[in-house]
Amino acid sequence: MSLNAQPAASLFINGRPVEGEGDALSVRYPYTGEEIALLHEASLDQVAQACQAAADAQPAWAAMSPVERGRVLTRAAAIIRERNDELSRLETLDTGKPIQETLVADWESGAQALEFFGGLSASITGQMIPLGQDWAYTRREPLGVCAGIGAWNYPSQIACWKAAPALVMGNAMVFKPSEETPLGALKLAEILIEAGLPAGVFNVVQGRGQVGAALTTDANVDKVSLTGSVPTGRRVYAAAAEGMRHVTMELGGKSPLIVFDDANLENAVSAAILANFYSSGQICSNGTRVFLQEGIREAFLNRLAERVRNVRAGDPLDPETQHGPIVNAAQADKIRAAIEAGEQAGARLVCGGPGEGAFVPPTVFADATDDMLIARDEIFGPVMTTLEFYDEDEVVRRANGTGFGLAAGVFTQDLTRAHRVISRLEAGTCWINAYNLTPVEMPFGGVKLSGLGRENSAAAIEHYSQLKSVYVGMGDVEAPY
Ligand SMILES: NC(=O)c1ccc[n+]([C@@H]2O[C@H](COP(=O)([O-])OP(=O)(O)OC[C@H]3O[C@@H](n4cnc5c(N)ncnc54)[C@H](O)[C@@H]3O)[C@@H](O)[C@H]2O)c1
Ligand SMILES: CCCCC=O
């Protein structure tokens, strides 16, 4: 079967495919290492052209009625659903994630974002503020041109999560996918045009960090929305500050998942699996520090090891495969170095290990301590670190003892305790007796070093618009002289 996934051209500017004039960008299928497409980065001139095209197209798009803009997004969602099989296959080739995941999670989540914001569009209103005989009102207005910069783990979902609220508010966007997974965003650009989006409103440029940096500081760009690591977030936030640009920062994490003695064991184990091994562990919100209360610890580890042993790793295009390869060799090496550091520091390997080639198996450590690298650093791979705890105050203090604050989870049958603990955790997105579910209706994002702003839900609208206040005088104007 041919794995050729060569797009019409590398970039998408002003409504049409355009070949990149920069360095070559080889796209490889993580499972075999085979080249599936050869793209070219955008030159710096092409980044500027894309931003200019967006700036030129934005006023007419913003002048369309909200219901018309919403209709375009809703149509795009329907097209995605019609082509889900083909798009999911491409996502699997681009990322290496098992087809059984991409068929239900990636483009489908993108379609839900387009559908949600498309439906919300016409009901976004301002406020009326009575002021005696006078009054004031507010208008939610677009920011202008938004730059979107994506990570490689959920390339098409990230593109949709950023494009949907931005476009519905009347902004234009220039999106740069990760250089590791550049294919899905080009499909989104084509689909949006087919759904009726005017040329220039959504553009795609390709490239490594320097292309993202050029996008961040382009004179036409009013907002930068990044999904990526904390170090990149620091650089992008600082560069955006120079031009007083708005930012959304969806960054990394080292999130706690706390399992109390009274938790339902089977559900807690299932959640820990979803919180660590889905997408081969390459998920920002993963609960990679699993705090186990002393009474449930042994039973939890035994059951977890038993279930993890049954995982089916293999060809991501095989519908039976549950665990795929890591996105590239450099990332797999980074994960292996972390596993080695865990063993050297004295943590006990319950299951898994370094694996070989593109594969790192689901790996679980026990007897870890908070100061170990495996309990501190984001590994971004299938590595779960379990830590023992005794009481509530202690676990809350230890769970918060990190600079990150993306997500957190609590498993207990005592719901009073669940809400009390969640209220004390420093995290932007939390789950009680569940993990890693991110419905479009719920705001998603982090606190502390994990980020700023929120994606999904009506809350995202605030991050892709600005408020204009209008005071309306209804009487005579009095002046002192
Ligand atoms: N919070 C979230 O929603 C979320 C979602 C997915 C991934 N992530 C995080 O992303 C990271 C993994 O993804 P990654 O390795 O692709 O991240 P990364 O930070 O290496 O790269 C992210 C993007 O930023 C670009 N970039 C790099 N340097 C830049 C610069 N100076 N200016 C502008 N753009 C630049 C990259 O080309 C890429 O497109 C993890 O830390 C993960 O937790 C966060
Ligand atoms: C669970 C999907 C969240 C996206 C971050 O990697």
Short mmCIF file of C-alpha atoms in Angstrom, two decimals, residues 47-481:
data_model
loop_
_atom_site.label_atom_id
_atom_site.label_comp_id
_atom_site.label_asym_id
_atom_site.label_seq_id
_atom_site.Cartn_x
_atom_site.Cartn_y
_atom_site.Cartn_z
CA VAL A 47 5.51 34.50 5.98
CA ALA A 48 5.03 38.23 5.41
CA GLN A 49 2.89 37.55 2.31
CA ALA A 50 0.64 35.19 4.27
CA CYS A 51 0.19 37.76 7.05
CA GLN A 52 -0.54 40.47 4.45
CA ALA A 53 -3.11 38.23 2.74
CA ALA A 54 -4.76 37.67 6.11
CA ALA A 55 -4.77 41.39 6.92
CA ASP A 56 -6.29 42.20 3.49
CA ALA A 57 -9.01 39.55 3.79
CA GLN A 58 -9.98 40.17 7.42
CA PRO A 59 -12.14 43.34 7.19
CA ALA A 60 -14.60 41.87 4.66
CA TRP A 61 -14.81 38.61 6.66
CA ALA A 62 -15.49 40.60 9.85
CA ALA A 63 -18.18 42.59 8.02
CA MET A 64 -20.15 39.43 7.23
CA SER A 65 -22.95 38.67 9.65
CA PRO A 66 -22.14 36.29 12.52
CA VAL A 67 -24.69 33.82 11.21
CA GLU A 68 -22.96 33.73 7.80
CA ARG A 69 -19.56 33.21 9.42
CA GLY A 70 -21.00 30.48 11.64
CA ARG A 71 -22.48 28.72 8.62
CA VAL A 72 -19.03 28.38 7.00
CA LEU A 73 -17.65 26.72 10.12
CA THR A 74 -20.62 24.38 10.44
CA ARG A 75 -20.22 23.33 6.78
CA ALA A 76 -16.51 22.67 7.37
CA ALA A 77 -17.42 20.42 10.32
CA ALA A 78 -19.77 18.42 8.08
CA ILE A 79 -17.10 18.01 5.37
CA ILE A 80 -14.60 16.78 7.96
CA ARG A 81 -17.08 14.17 9.19
CA GLU A 82 -17.79 13.00 5.61
CA ARG A 83 -14.04 12.51 5.05
CA ASN A 84 -13.13 11.29 8.51
CA ASP A 85 -11.68 7.96 7.29
CA GLU A 86 -9.33 9.57 4.79
CA LEU A 87 -8.36 12.42 7.15
CA SER A 88 -7.75 10.05 10.05
CA ARG A 89 -5.49 7.88 7.92
CA LEU A 90 -3.46 10.98 7.02
CA GLU A 91 -3.29 11.95 10.71
CA THR A 92 -1.98 8.48 11.54
CA LEU A 93 0.68 8.72 8.81
CA ASP A 94 1.69 12.18 10.04
CA THR A 95 1.83 11.36 13.77
CA GLY A 96 2.13 7.57 14.07
CA LYS A 97 -0.90 7.48 16.38
CA PRO A 98 -3.06 4.33 16.09
CA ILE A 99 -5.90 4.65 13.59
CA GLN A 100 -8.31 3.48 16.32
CA GLU A 101 -7.47 6.76 18.13
CA THR A 102 -7.37 9.15 15.18
CA LEU A 103 -10.72 7.87 13.86
CA VAL A 104 -12.51 9.02 17.01
CA ALA A 105 -10.37 11.68 18.68
CA ASP A 106 -8.44 13.96 16.35
CA TRP A 107 -10.43 15.35 13.39
CA GLU A 108 -13.66 14.55 15.23
CA SER A 109 -12.61 16.86 18.07
CA GLY A 110 -11.72 19.49 15.44
CA ALA A 111 -15.16 19.09 13.83
CA GLN A 112 -16.78 19.54 17.22
CA ALA A 113 -14.91 22.82 17.74
CA LEU A 114 -15.99 24.12 14.31
CA GLU A 115 -19.56 23.03 14.98
CA PHE A 116 -19.63 24.51 18.48
CA PHE A 117 -18.27 27.93 17.53
CA GLY A 118 -20.28 27.96 14.30
CA GLY A 119 -23.42 27.48 16.38
CA LEU A 120 -22.39 30.01 19.02
CA SER A 121 -21.61 32.71 16.48
CA ALA A 122 -25.00 34.40 16.19
CA SER A 123 -25.61 34.54 19.93
CA ILE A 124 -22.46 36.43 20.87
CA THR A 125 -23.66 39.80 22.08
CA GLY A 126 -22.42 42.73 24.15
CA GLN A 127 -23.74 44.13 27.39
CA MET A 128 -26.13 47.03 27.98
CA ILE A 129 -25.28 49.05 31.09
CA PRO A 130 -27.96 51.48 32.36
CA LEU A 131 -26.47 54.73 33.74
CA GLY A 132 -29.47 56.80 34.83
CA GLN A 133 -30.71 58.70 31.77
CA ASP A 134 -27.51 57.75 29.93
CA TRP A 135 -26.36 54.25 29.14
CA ALA A 136 -23.41 52.32 27.82
CA TYR A 137 -22.98 49.24 25.74
CA THR A 138 -20.15 46.91 24.84
CA ARG A 139 -19.23 45.34 21.52
CA ARG A 140 -17.05 42.25 21.06
CA GLU A 141 -14.79 43.04 18.13
CA PRO A 142 -12.15 40.94 16.35
CA LEU A 143 -8.47 41.39 17.11
CA GLY A 144 -7.42 41.33 13.43
CA VAL A 145 -4.85 38.74 12.33
CA CYS A 146 -4.17 35.83 14.68
CA ALA A 147 -1.08 33.66 14.34
CA GLY A 148 -1.57 30.02 15.38
CA ILE A 149 1.46 27.84 16.13
CA GLY A 150 0.93 24.13 16.78
CA ALA A 151 2.59 21.17 18.51
CA TRP A 152 2.94 17.73 16.88
CA ASN A 153 0.82 15.56 19.12
CA TYR A 154 -2.67 16.66 17.98
CA PRO A 155 -1.88 18.61 14.78
CA SER A 156 -5.35 18.82 13.22
CA GLN A 157 -7.24 19.15 16.48
CA ILE A 158 -4.95 22.02 17.52
CA ALA A 159 -5.46 23.77 14.14
CA CYS A 160 -9.26 23.52 14.53
CA TRP A 161 -9.28 24.48 18.23
CA LYS A 162 -7.45 27.70 17.32
CA ALA A 163 -9.12 28.47 13.98
CA ALA A 164 -12.74 27.99 15.09
CA PRO A 165 -13.01 30.69 17.81
CA ALA A 166 -10.65 33.01 15.92
CA LEU A 167 -12.57 32.87 12.63
CA VAL A 168 -16.01 33.02 14.15
CA MET A 169 -15.13 36.32 15.79
CA GLY A 170 -14.16 37.80 12.41
CA ASN A 171 -10.38 37.39 12.70
CA ALA A 172 -8.14 36.01 9.97
CA MET A 173 -5.47 33.43 10.80
CA VAL A 174 -2.04 32.35 9.66
CA PHE A 175 -1.34 28.89 11.08
CA LYS A 176 2.04 27.20 11.36
CA PRO A 177 1.79 23.53 12.22
CA SER A 178 4.67 21.73 13.88
CA GLU A 179 7.45 20.89 11.44
CA GLU A 180 7.02 17.25 12.57
CA THR A 181 3.36 16.99 11.50
CA PRO A 182 2.61 19.53 8.77
CA LEU A 183 -0.07 17.74 6.72
CA GLY A 184 -3.41 18.13 8.53
CA ALA A 185 -3.44 21.94 8.56
CA LEU A 186 -3.23 22.00 4.75
CA LYS A 187 -6.34 19.80 4.60
CA LEU A 188 -8.13 22.16 6.99
CA ALA A 189 -7.28 25.12 4.73
CA GLU A 190 -8.76 23.32 1.69
CA ILE A 191 -11.87 22.26 3.60
CA LEU A 192 -12.53 25.78 4.88
CA ILE A 193 -12.36 27.16 1.32
CA GLU A 194 -14.72 24.43 0.15
CA ALA A 195 -17.08 25.38 2.98
CA GLY A 196 -17.17 28.97 1.73
CA LEU A 197 -14.40 30.75 3.64
CA PRO A 198 -13.12 33.72 1.61
CA ALA A 199 -9.55 33.45 0.29
CA GLY A 200 -6.91 34.81 2.66
CA VAL A 201 -8.89 34.32 5.88
CA PHE A 202 -7.07 31.08 6.81
CA ASN A 203 -3.50 30.56 5.61
CA VAL A 204 -0.88 27.92 6.37
CA VAL A 205 2.87 28.39 6.45
CA GLN A 206 5.34 25.63 7.20
CA GLY A 207 8.63 25.68 8.98
CA ARG A 208 10.71 25.23 12.07
CA GLY A 209 11.14 27.65 14.97
CA GLN A 210 12.42 30.58 12.92
CA VAL A 211 9.25 30.61 10.81
CA GLY A 212 7.20 30.67 14.02
CA ALA A 213 9.37 33.49 15.32
CA ALA A 214 8.85 35.54 12.12
CA LEU A 215 5.10 35.00 12.40
CA THR A 216 5.09 36.11 16.04
CA THR A 217 6.67 39.47 15.24
CA ASP A 218 5.04 40.23 11.88
CA ALA A 219 3.63 43.78 11.85
CA ASN A 220 0.21 42.52 10.70
CA VAL A 221 -0.18 40.03 13.56
CA ASP A 222 -2.33 41.10 16.53
CA LYS A 223 -2.41 37.86 18.50
CA VAL A 224 -0.30 34.75 18.86
CA SER A 225 -1.79 31.46 20.04
CA LEU A 226 0.84 28.81 20.74
CA THR A 227 0.53 25.18 21.68
CA GLY A 228 3.95 23.92 22.65
CA SER A 229 6.50 23.51 25.41
CA VAL A 230 7.18 25.93 28.25
CA PRO A 231 10.61 27.02 26.88
CA THR A 232 9.04 27.88 23.49
CA GLY A 233 6.16 29.58 25.32
CA ARG A 234 8.59 31.84 27.17
CA ARG A 235 10.25 32.87 23.89
CA VAL A 236 6.99 33.46 22.03
CA TYR A 237 5.36 35.37 24.92
CA ALA A 238 8.41 37.64 25.23
CA ALA A 239 8.52 38.30 21.47
CA ALA A 240 4.77 39.01 21.35
CA ALA A 241 5.07 41.45 24.26
CA GLU A 242 7.29 43.73 22.16
CA GLY A 243 4.30 44.60 19.95
CA MET A 244 1.79 44.36 22.87
CA ARG A 245 0.18 41.42 21.05
CA HIS A 246 -2.46 39.29 22.74
CA VAL A 247 -1.40 35.72 23.53
CA THR A 248 -2.85 32.32 24.29
CA MET A 249 -0.28 29.89 25.67
CA GLU A 250 -1.20 26.18 25.79
CA LEU A 251 1.96 24.69 27.25
CA GLY A 252 3.30 21.60 28.96
CA GLY A 253 2.57 19.95 32.28
CA LYS A 254 3.48 17.36 34.90
CA SER A 255 -0.01 16.88 36.20
CA PRO A 256 -1.03 14.99 39.34
CA LEU A 257 -3.61 12.22 39.43
CA ILE A 258 -4.53 11.49 43.06
CA VAL A 259 -6.05 8.11 43.94
CA PHE A 260 -7.50 7.84 47.44
CA ASP A 261 -7.97 4.51 49.26
CA ASP A 262 -11.73 4.53 48.68
CA ALA A 263 -11.48 4.96 44.88
CA ASN A 264 -13.10 2.45 42.55
CA LEU A 265 -9.97 0.47 41.68
CA GLU A 266 -10.89 -0.55 38.14
CA ASN A 267 -11.98 2.97 37.15
CA ALA A 268 -8.88 4.54 38.71
CA VAL A 269 -6.63 2.12 36.80
CA SER A 270 -8.51 2.84 33.55
CA ALA A 271 -8.12 6.59 34.10
CA ALA A 272 -4.41 6.23 34.85
CA ILE A 273 -4.00 4.33 31.55
CA LEU A 274 -5.84 7.08 29.64
CA ALA A 275 -3.84 9.68 31.57
CA ASN A 276 -0.48 8.22 30.59
CA PHE A 277 -0.50 5.93 27.57
CA TYR A 278 -3.08 7.23 25.08
CA SER A 279 -1.25 8.65 22.02
CA SER A 280 1.84 6.84 23.34
CA GLY A 281 1.88 9.29 26.22
CA GLN A 282 2.32 12.35 24.00
CA ILE A 283 -0.43 14.45 25.61
CA CYS A 284 0.08 17.75 27.39
CA SER A 285 -2.50 17.17 30.11
CA ASN A 286 -1.27 13.71 31.08
CA GLY A 287 -1.43 12.82 34.76
CA THR A 288 2.11 11.54 34.90
CA ARG A 289 2.51 11.87 38.66
CA VAL A 290 0.07 9.29 40.01
CA PHE A 291 -0.23 9.72 43.79
CA LEU A 292 -1.47 6.49 45.39
CA GLN A 293 -2.72 6.41 48.96
CA GLU A 294 -0.95 3.70 50.96
CA GLY A 295 -4.04 1.48 51.33
CA ILE A 296 -4.75 1.12 47.60
CA ARG A 297 -1.19 1.28 46.31
CA GLU A 298 -0.28 -2.40 45.97
CA ALA A 299 -3.64 -3.44 44.52
CA PHE A 300 -3.50 -0.53 42.04
CA LEU A 301 0.03 -1.38 40.86
CA ASN A 302 -0.78 -5.08 40.49
CA ARG A 303 -3.93 -4.46 38.48
CA LEU A 304 -2.25 -1.78 36.36
CA ALA A 305 0.67 -4.07 35.47
CA GLU A 306 -1.77 -6.87 34.61
CA ARG A 307 -3.78 -4.66 32.25
CA VAL A 308 -0.81 -2.91 30.66
CA ARG A 309 0.74 -6.26 29.79
CA ASN A 310 -2.17 -6.86 27.38
CA VAL A 311 -1.56 -3.74 25.29
CA ARG A 312 -1.34 -4.37 21.53
CA ALA A 313 1.55 -2.39 20.06
CA GLY A 314 2.24 -2.41 16.34
CA ASP A 315 1.33 -0.97 12.96
CA PRO A 316 -0.72 2.17 13.64
CA LEU A 317 -2.78 1.58 10.48
CA ASP A 318 -3.97 -1.78 11.87
CA PRO A 319 -7.33 -1.10 13.57
CA GLU A 320 -6.37 -3.57 16.34
CA THR A 321 -3.26 -1.60 17.34
CA GLN A 322 -3.60 0.23 20.66
CA HIS A 323 -0.08 1.59 21.13
CA GLY A 324 1.90 3.29 18.37
CA PRO A 325 5.43 4.55 17.88
CA ILE A 326 6.90 7.79 19.24
CA VAL A 327 6.78 10.67 16.75
CA ASN A 328 10.52 10.60 15.95
CA ALA A 329 13.82 9.07 17.02
CA ALA A 330 15.00 12.15 18.94
CA GLN A 331 11.86 12.15 21.09
CA ALA A 332 12.15 8.38 21.66
CA ASP A 333 15.77 8.88 22.82
CA LYS A 334 14.65 11.64 25.20
CA ILE A 335 12.05 9.33 26.71
CA ARG A 336 14.60 6.50 27.08
CA ALA A 337 17.01 8.88 28.83
CA ALA A 338 14.25 9.73 31.32
CA ILE A 339 13.54 6.02 31.94
CA GLU A 340 17.23 5.42 32.54
CA ALA A 341 17.38 8.39 34.93
CA GLY A 342 14.43 6.92 36.85
CA GLU A 343 16.14 3.57 37.27
CA GLN A 344 19.45 5.16 38.25
CA ALA A 345 17.70 7.30 40.85
CA GLY A 346 16.35 4.11 42.47
CA ALA A 347 12.73 4.06 41.29
CA ARG A 348 11.32 0.56 40.74
CA LEU A 349 10.33 -0.38 37.18
CA VAL A 350 6.95 -2.10 37.52
CA CYS A 351 6.50 -2.69 33.79
CA GLY A 352 7.73 -1.39 30.46
CA GLY A 353 11.21 -0.03 29.91
CA PRO A 354 13.19 1.54 27.08
CA GLY A 355 11.73 -0.60 24.26
CA GLU A 356 13.42 -0.46 20.89
CA GLY A 357 13.38 1.46 17.65
CA ALA A 358 10.39 3.74 17.36
CA PHE A 359 8.53 2.04 20.23
CA VAL A 360 8.61 2.78 23.94
CA PRO A 361 6.17 0.50 25.80
CA PRO A 362 3.82 1.75 28.51
CA THR A 363 6.19 2.15 31.44
CA VAL A 364 5.32 2.41 35.15
CA PHE A 365 7.62 3.40 37.99
CA ALA A 366 6.91 2.83 41.69
CA ASP A 367 8.77 3.90 44.84
CA ALA A 368 9.60 7.24 43.23
CA THR A 369 10.23 10.39 45.25
CA ASP A 370 9.21 13.96 44.44
CA ASP A 371 12.77 15.09 43.76
CA MET A 372 13.47 12.53 41.00
CA LEU A 373 13.60 13.77 37.41
CA ILE A 374 10.79 11.35 36.47
CA ALA A 375 8.58 13.14 39.02
CA ARG A 376 9.61 16.66 38.04
CA ASP A 377 10.14 16.97 34.28
CA GLU A 378 7.63 16.61 31.48
CA ILE A 379 8.77 13.47 29.60
CA PHE A 380 6.05 13.58 26.91
CA GLY A 381 6.08 9.85 26.43
CA PRO A 382 4.43 6.73 27.93
CA VAL A 383 6.06 6.96 31.35
CA MET A 384 3.96 6.95 34.53
CA THR A 385 5.56 7.81 37.85
CA THR A 386 3.67 6.59 40.91
CA LEU A 387 4.25 8.11 44.33
CA GLU A 388 2.90 6.96 47.70
CA PHE A 389 1.02 9.32 50.04
CA TYR A 390 -0.71 9.11 53.41
CA ASP A 391 -3.09 12.04 53.93
CA GLU A 392 -4.95 14.78 52.14
CA ASP A 393 -2.94 17.83 53.23
CA GLU A 394 0.29 16.08 52.34
CA VAL A 395 -0.86 15.07 48.84
CA VAL A 396 -2.24 18.53 48.04
CA ARG A 397 1.06 20.14 49.04
CA ARG A 398 3.08 17.64 47.00
CA ALA A 399 0.75 17.81 43.98
CA ASN A 400 1.14 21.60 43.93
CA GLY A 401 4.91 21.39 44.33
CA THR A 402 5.64 22.03 40.65
CA GLY A 403 5.93 25.04 38.39
CA PHE A 404 3.42 23.49 36.00
CA GLY A 405 -0.36 23.83 36.41
CA LEU A 406 -2.07 22.37 33.37
CA ALA A 407 -4.32 19.62 34.74
CA ALA A 408 -5.15 17.44 37.75
CA GLY A 409 -7.39 14.54 38.65
CA VAL A 410 -8.84 13.05 41.83
CA PHE A 411 -10.28 9.56 42.32
CA THR A 412 -12.41 9.00 45.42
CA GLN A 413 -15.99 7.97 46.19
CA ASP A 414 -16.22 10.75 48.78
CA LEU A 415 -17.44 13.63 46.62
CA THR A 416 -17.12 16.17 49.41
CA ARG A 417 -13.45 15.34 49.60
CA ALA A 418 -13.16 15.35 45.80
CA HIS A 419 -14.44 18.94 45.50
CA ARG A 420 -12.41 20.09 48.52
CA VAL A 421 -9.17 18.68 47.08
CA ILE A 422 -9.85 20.01 43.57
CA SER A 423 -10.46 23.49 44.99
CA ARG A 424 -6.97 23.39 46.52
CA LEU A 425 -5.12 22.12 43.43
CA GLU A 426 -3.23 24.61 41.28
CA ALA A 427 -4.36 23.46 37.83
CA GLY A 428 -6.45 24.93 35.02
CA THR A 429 -8.28 21.77 33.91
CA CYS A 430 -9.40 19.19 36.49
CA TRP A 431 -11.27 15.89 36.53
CA ILE A 432 -13.10 14.06 39.32
CA ASN A 433 -13.38 10.29 38.74
CA ALA A 434 -12.39 10.77 35.08
CA TYR A 435 -9.29 11.89 33.17
CA ASN A 436 -8.25 13.48 29.86
CA LEU A 437 -11.79 14.08 28.62
CA THR A 438 -11.82 17.42 26.81
CA PRO A 439 -15.33 18.14 25.50
CA VAL A 440 -15.59 21.32 23.46
CA GLU A 441 -18.17 22.67 25.92
CA MET A 442 -15.54 22.81 28.71
CA PRO A 443 -12.76 25.44 28.88
CA PHE A 444 -9.28 23.92 28.49
CA GLY A 445 -6.00 25.51 29.57
CA GLY A 446 -3.44 25.90 32.29
CA VAL A 447 -2.25 28.08 35.14
CA LYS A 448 1.29 28.83 36.38
CA LEU A 449 3.92 27.91 33.77
CA SER A 450 1.41 25.81 31.80
CA GLY A 451 -0.14 28.78 30.14
CA LEU A 452 -2.51 31.66 29.68
CA GLY A 453 -5.93 31.88 28.09
CA ARG A 454 -8.43 29.13 27.42
CA GLU A 455 -9.40 27.08 24.38
CA ASN A 456 -12.85 25.59 23.73
CA SER A 457 -16.20 26.71 25.25
CA ALA A 458 -17.58 30.25 25.22
CA ALA A 459 -14.53 31.26 27.31
CA ALA A 460 -12.33 31.02 24.20
CA ILE A 461 -14.29 33.86 22.58
CA GLU A 462 -12.79 36.28 25.13
CA HIS A 463 -9.32 35.34 23.94
CA TYR A 464 -10.03 35.99 20.25
CA SER A 465 -11.86 39.31 20.59
CA GLN A 466 -11.58 42.66 22.31
CA LEU A 467 -14.20 44.66 24.08
CA LYS A 468 -15.22 48.12 22.94
CA SER A 469 -17.15 50.25 25.46
CA VAL A 470 -19.56 52.86 24.13
CA TYR A 471 -21.02 55.54 26.43
CA VAL A 472 -24.25 57.06 25.08
CA GLY A 473 -25.17 60.52 26.36
CA MET A 474 -28.94 61.12 26.26
CA GLY A 475 -29.10 64.66 27.64
CA ASP A 476 -27.37 68.00 27.40
CA VAL A 477 -23.63 68.15 27.97
CA GLU A 478 -22.62 70.27 30.95
CA ALA A 479 -19.18 71.90 30.97
CA PRO A 480 -17.66 74.03 33.79
CA TYR A 481 -17.17 77.09 31.56
#
